[in-house]
C-alpha positions as protocol buffer text, in pm:
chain_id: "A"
residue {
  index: 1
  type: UNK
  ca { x: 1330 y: 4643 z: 7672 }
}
residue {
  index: 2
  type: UNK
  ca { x: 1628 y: 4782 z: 7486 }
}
residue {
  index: 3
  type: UNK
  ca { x: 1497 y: 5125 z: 7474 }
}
residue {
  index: 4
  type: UNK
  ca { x: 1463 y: 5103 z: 7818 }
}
residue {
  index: 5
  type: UNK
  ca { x: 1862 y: 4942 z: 7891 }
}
residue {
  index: 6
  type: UNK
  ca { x: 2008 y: 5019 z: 7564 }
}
residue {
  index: 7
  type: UNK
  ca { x: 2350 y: 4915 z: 7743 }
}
residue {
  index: 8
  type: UNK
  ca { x: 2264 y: 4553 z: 7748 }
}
residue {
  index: 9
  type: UNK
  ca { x: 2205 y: 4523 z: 7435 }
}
residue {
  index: 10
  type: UNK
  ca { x: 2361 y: 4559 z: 7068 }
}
residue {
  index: 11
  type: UNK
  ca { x: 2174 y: 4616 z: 6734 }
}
residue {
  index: 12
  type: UNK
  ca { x: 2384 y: 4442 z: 6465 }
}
residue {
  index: 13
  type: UNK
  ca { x: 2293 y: 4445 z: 6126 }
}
residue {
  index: 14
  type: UNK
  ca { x: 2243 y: 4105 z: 5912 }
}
residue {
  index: 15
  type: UNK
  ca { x: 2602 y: 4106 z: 5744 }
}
residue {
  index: 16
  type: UNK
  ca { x: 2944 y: 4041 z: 5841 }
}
residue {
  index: 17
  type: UNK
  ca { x: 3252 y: 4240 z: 5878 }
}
residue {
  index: 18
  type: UNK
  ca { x: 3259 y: 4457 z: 6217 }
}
residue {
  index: 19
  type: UNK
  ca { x: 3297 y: 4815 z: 6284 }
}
residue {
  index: 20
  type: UNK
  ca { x: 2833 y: 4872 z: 6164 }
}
residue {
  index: 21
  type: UNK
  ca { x: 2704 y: 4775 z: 6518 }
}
residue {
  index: 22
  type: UNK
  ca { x: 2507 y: 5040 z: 6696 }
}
residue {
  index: 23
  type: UNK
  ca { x: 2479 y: 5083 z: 7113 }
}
residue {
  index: 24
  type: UNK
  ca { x: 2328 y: 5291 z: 7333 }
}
residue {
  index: 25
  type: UNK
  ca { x: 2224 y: 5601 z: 7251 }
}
residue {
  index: 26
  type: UNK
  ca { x: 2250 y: 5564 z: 6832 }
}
residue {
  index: 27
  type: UNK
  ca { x: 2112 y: 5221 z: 6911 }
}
residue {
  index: 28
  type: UNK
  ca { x: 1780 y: 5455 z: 7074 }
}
residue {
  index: 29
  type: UNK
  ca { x: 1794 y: 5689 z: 6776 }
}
residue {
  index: 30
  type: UNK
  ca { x: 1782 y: 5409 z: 6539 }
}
residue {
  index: 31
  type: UNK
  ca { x: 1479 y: 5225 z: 6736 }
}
residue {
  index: 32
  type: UNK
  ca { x: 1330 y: 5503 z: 6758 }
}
residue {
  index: 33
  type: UNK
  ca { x: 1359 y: 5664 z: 6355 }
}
residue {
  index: 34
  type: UNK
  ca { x: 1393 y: 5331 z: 6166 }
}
residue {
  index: 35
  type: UNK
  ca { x: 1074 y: 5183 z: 5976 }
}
residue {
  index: 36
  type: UNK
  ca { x: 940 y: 4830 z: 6035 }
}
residue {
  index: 37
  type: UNK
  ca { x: 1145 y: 4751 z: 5689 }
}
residue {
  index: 38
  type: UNK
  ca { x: 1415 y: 4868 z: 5786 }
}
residue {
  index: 39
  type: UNK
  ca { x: 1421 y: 4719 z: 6089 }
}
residue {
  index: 40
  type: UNK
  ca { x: 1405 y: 4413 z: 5889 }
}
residue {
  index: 41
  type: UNK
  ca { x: 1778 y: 4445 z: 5776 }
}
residue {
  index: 42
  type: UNK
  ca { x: 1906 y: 4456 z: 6206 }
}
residue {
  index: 43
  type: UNK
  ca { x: 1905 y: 4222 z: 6479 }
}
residue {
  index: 44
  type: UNK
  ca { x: 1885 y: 4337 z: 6846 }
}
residue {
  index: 45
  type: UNK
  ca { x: 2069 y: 4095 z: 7069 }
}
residue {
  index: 46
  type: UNK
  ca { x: 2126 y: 4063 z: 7424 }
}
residue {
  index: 47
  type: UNK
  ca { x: 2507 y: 4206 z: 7493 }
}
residue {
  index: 48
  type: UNK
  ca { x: 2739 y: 3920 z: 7623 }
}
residue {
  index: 49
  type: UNK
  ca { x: 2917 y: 4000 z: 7919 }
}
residue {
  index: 50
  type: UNK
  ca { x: 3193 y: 3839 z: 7946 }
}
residue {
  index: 51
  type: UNK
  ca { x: 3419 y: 3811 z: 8298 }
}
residue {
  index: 52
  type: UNK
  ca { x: 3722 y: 4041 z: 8280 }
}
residue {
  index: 53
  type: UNK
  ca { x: 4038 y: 3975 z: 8297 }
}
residue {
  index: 54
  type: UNK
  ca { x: 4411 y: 4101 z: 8284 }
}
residue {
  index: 55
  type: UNK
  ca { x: 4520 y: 4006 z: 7909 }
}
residue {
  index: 56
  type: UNK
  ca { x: 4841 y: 4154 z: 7697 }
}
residue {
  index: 57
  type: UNK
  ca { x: 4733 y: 4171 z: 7284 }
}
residue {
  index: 58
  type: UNK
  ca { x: 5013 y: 4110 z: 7080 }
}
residue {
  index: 59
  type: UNK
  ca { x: 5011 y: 4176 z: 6656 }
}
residue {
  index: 60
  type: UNK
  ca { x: 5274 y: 4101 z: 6442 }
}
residue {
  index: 61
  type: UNK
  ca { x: 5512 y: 4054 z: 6751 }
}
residue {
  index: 62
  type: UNK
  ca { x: 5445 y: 4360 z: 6925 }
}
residue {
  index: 63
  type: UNK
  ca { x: 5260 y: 4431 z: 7247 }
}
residue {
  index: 64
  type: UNK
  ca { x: 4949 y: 4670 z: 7146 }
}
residue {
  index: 65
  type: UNK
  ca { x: 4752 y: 4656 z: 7470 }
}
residue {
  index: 66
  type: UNK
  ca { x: 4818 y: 4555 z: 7822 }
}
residue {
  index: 67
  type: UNK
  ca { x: 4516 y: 4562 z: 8074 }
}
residue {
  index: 68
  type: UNK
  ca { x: 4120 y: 4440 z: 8081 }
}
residue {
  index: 69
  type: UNK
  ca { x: 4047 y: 4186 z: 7843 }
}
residue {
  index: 70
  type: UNK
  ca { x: 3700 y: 3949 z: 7781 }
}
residue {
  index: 71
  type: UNK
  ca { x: 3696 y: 3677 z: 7527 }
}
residue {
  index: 72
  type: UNK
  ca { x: 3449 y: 3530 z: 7309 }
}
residue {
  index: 73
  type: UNK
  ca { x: 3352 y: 3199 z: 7244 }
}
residue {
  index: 74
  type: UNK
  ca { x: 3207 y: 3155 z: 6946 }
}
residue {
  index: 75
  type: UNK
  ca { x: 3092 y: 2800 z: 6770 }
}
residue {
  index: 76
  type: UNK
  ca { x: 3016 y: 2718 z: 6403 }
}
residue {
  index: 77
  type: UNK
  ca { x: 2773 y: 2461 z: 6310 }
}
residue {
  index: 78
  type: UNK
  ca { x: 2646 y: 2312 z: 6028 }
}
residue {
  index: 79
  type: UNK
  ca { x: 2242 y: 2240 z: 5919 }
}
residue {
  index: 80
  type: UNK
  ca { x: 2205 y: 2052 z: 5632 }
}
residue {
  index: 81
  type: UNK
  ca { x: 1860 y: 1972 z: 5556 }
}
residue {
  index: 82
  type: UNK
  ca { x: 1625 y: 1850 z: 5237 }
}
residue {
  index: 83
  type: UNK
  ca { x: 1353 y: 2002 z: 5115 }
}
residue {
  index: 84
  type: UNK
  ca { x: 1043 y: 1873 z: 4908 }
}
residue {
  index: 85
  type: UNK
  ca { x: 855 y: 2088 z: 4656 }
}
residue {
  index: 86
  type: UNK
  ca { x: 508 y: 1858 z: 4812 }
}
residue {
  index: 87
  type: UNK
  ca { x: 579 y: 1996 z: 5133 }
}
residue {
  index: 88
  type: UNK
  ca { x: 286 y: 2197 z: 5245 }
}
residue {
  index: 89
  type: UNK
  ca { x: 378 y: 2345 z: 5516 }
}
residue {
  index: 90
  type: UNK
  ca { x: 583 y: 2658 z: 5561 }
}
residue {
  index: 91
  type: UNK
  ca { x: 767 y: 2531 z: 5864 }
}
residue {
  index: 92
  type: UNK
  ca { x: 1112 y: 2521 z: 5695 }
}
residue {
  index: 93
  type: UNK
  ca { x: 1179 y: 2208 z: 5919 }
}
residue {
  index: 94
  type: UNK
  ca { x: 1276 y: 1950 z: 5620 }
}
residue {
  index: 95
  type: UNK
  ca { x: 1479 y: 1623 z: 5639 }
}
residue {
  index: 96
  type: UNK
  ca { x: 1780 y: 1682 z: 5843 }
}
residue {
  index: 97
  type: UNK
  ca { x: 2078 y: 1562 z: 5704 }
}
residue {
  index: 98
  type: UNK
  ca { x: 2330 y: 1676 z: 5912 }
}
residue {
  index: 99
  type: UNK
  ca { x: 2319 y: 1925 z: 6226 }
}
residue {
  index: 100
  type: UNK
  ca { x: 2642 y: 1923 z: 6419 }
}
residue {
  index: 101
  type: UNK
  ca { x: 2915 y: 2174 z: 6599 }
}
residue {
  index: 102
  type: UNK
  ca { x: 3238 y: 2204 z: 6313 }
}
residue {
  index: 103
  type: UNK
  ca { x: 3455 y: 2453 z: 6487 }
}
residue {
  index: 104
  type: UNK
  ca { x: 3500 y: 2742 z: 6706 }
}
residue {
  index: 105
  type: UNK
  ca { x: 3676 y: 3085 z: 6733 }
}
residue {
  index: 106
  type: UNK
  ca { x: 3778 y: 3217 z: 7054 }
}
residue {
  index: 107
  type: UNK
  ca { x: 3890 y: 3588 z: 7005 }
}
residue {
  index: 108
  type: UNK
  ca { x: 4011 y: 3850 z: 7301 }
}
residue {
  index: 109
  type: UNK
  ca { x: 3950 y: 4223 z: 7254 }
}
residue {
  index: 110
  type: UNK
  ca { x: 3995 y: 4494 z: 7513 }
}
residue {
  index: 111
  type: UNK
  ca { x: 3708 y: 4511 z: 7766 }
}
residue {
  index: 112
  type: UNK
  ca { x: 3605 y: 4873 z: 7681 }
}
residue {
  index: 113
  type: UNK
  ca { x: 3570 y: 4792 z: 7323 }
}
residue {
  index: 114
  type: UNK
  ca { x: 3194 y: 4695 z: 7191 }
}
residue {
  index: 115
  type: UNK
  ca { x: 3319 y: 4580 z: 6824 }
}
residue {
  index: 116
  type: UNK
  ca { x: 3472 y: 4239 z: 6821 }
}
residue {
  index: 117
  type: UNK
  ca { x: 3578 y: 4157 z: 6482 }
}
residue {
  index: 118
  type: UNK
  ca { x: 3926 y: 4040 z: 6437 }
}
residue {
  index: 119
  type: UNK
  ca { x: 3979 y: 4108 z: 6051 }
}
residue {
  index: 120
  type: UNK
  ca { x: 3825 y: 4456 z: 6157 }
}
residue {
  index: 121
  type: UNK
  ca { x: 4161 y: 4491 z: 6414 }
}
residue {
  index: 122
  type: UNK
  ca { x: 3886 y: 4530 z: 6736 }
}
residue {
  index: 123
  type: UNK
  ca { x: 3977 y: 4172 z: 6862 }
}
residue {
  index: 124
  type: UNK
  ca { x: 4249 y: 3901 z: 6864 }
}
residue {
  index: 125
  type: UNK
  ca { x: 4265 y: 3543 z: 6755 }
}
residue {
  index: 126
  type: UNK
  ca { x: 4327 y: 3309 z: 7120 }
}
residue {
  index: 127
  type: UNK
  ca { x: 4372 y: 2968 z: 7177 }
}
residue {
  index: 128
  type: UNK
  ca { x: 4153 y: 2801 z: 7494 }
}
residue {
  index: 129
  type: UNK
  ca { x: 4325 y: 2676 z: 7750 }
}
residue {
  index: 130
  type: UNK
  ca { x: 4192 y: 2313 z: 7880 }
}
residue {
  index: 131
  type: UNK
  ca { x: 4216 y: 2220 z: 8244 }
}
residue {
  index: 132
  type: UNK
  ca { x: 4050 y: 1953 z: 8423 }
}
């Protein structure tokens, strides 16, 4: 599937920080080179695509891009749960404690830019707007 559209999706590896995602054609190479252990260290996800819109990006008081935008919505949770050394199964469910949304981050990048991370300098903190 991704070999096939390797523009609709991303392969992101399992750490934080921006700037190590890979997309279409190194995201092929990769795919295609990459052991199954290695493999093991990525996640392939579907791309979001976002609706675009007309957005100015302003740092430290100064405009640094006027045009396309697309912001992300992103939500933090929280799954506390207990575990029993005479469980027997390997189902990982345990004793939920807790398992609720805590926050959210809604960050605006330019639309032709695939990185989003916004202590990386790709995208920029927003704040929602609410209508009814």
């Amino acid at each position: 599937m991704a070999l096939a559209n390797p523009g609709g999706y991303v392969v992101k590896p399992q750490r934080e920080g921006g700037g190590n995602n890979l997309y279409n054609q190194e995201l092929v190479q990769a795919l295609k080179t990459m052991t199954y252990e290695e493999r093991g260290a990525y996640i392939l996800m579907q791309k979001i695509m976002p609706p675009v819109t007309k957005g100015t990006l302003i740092r430290r008081g100064e405009v640094v891009y006027e045009g396309d935008t697309v912001c992300e919505l992103g939500v933090f949770g929280i799954s506390l749960r207990e575990y029993s050394d005479d469980d027997d199964d390997d189902s990982g469910s345990g004793r939920v404690l807790m398992d609720e949304a805590v926050g959210h981050i809604l960050r605006t990048k330019p639309s032709k830019t695939d990185e989003g991370g916004v202590a990386a300098g790709y995208a920029f903190l927003s704040s929602p707007k609410l209508v009814d």
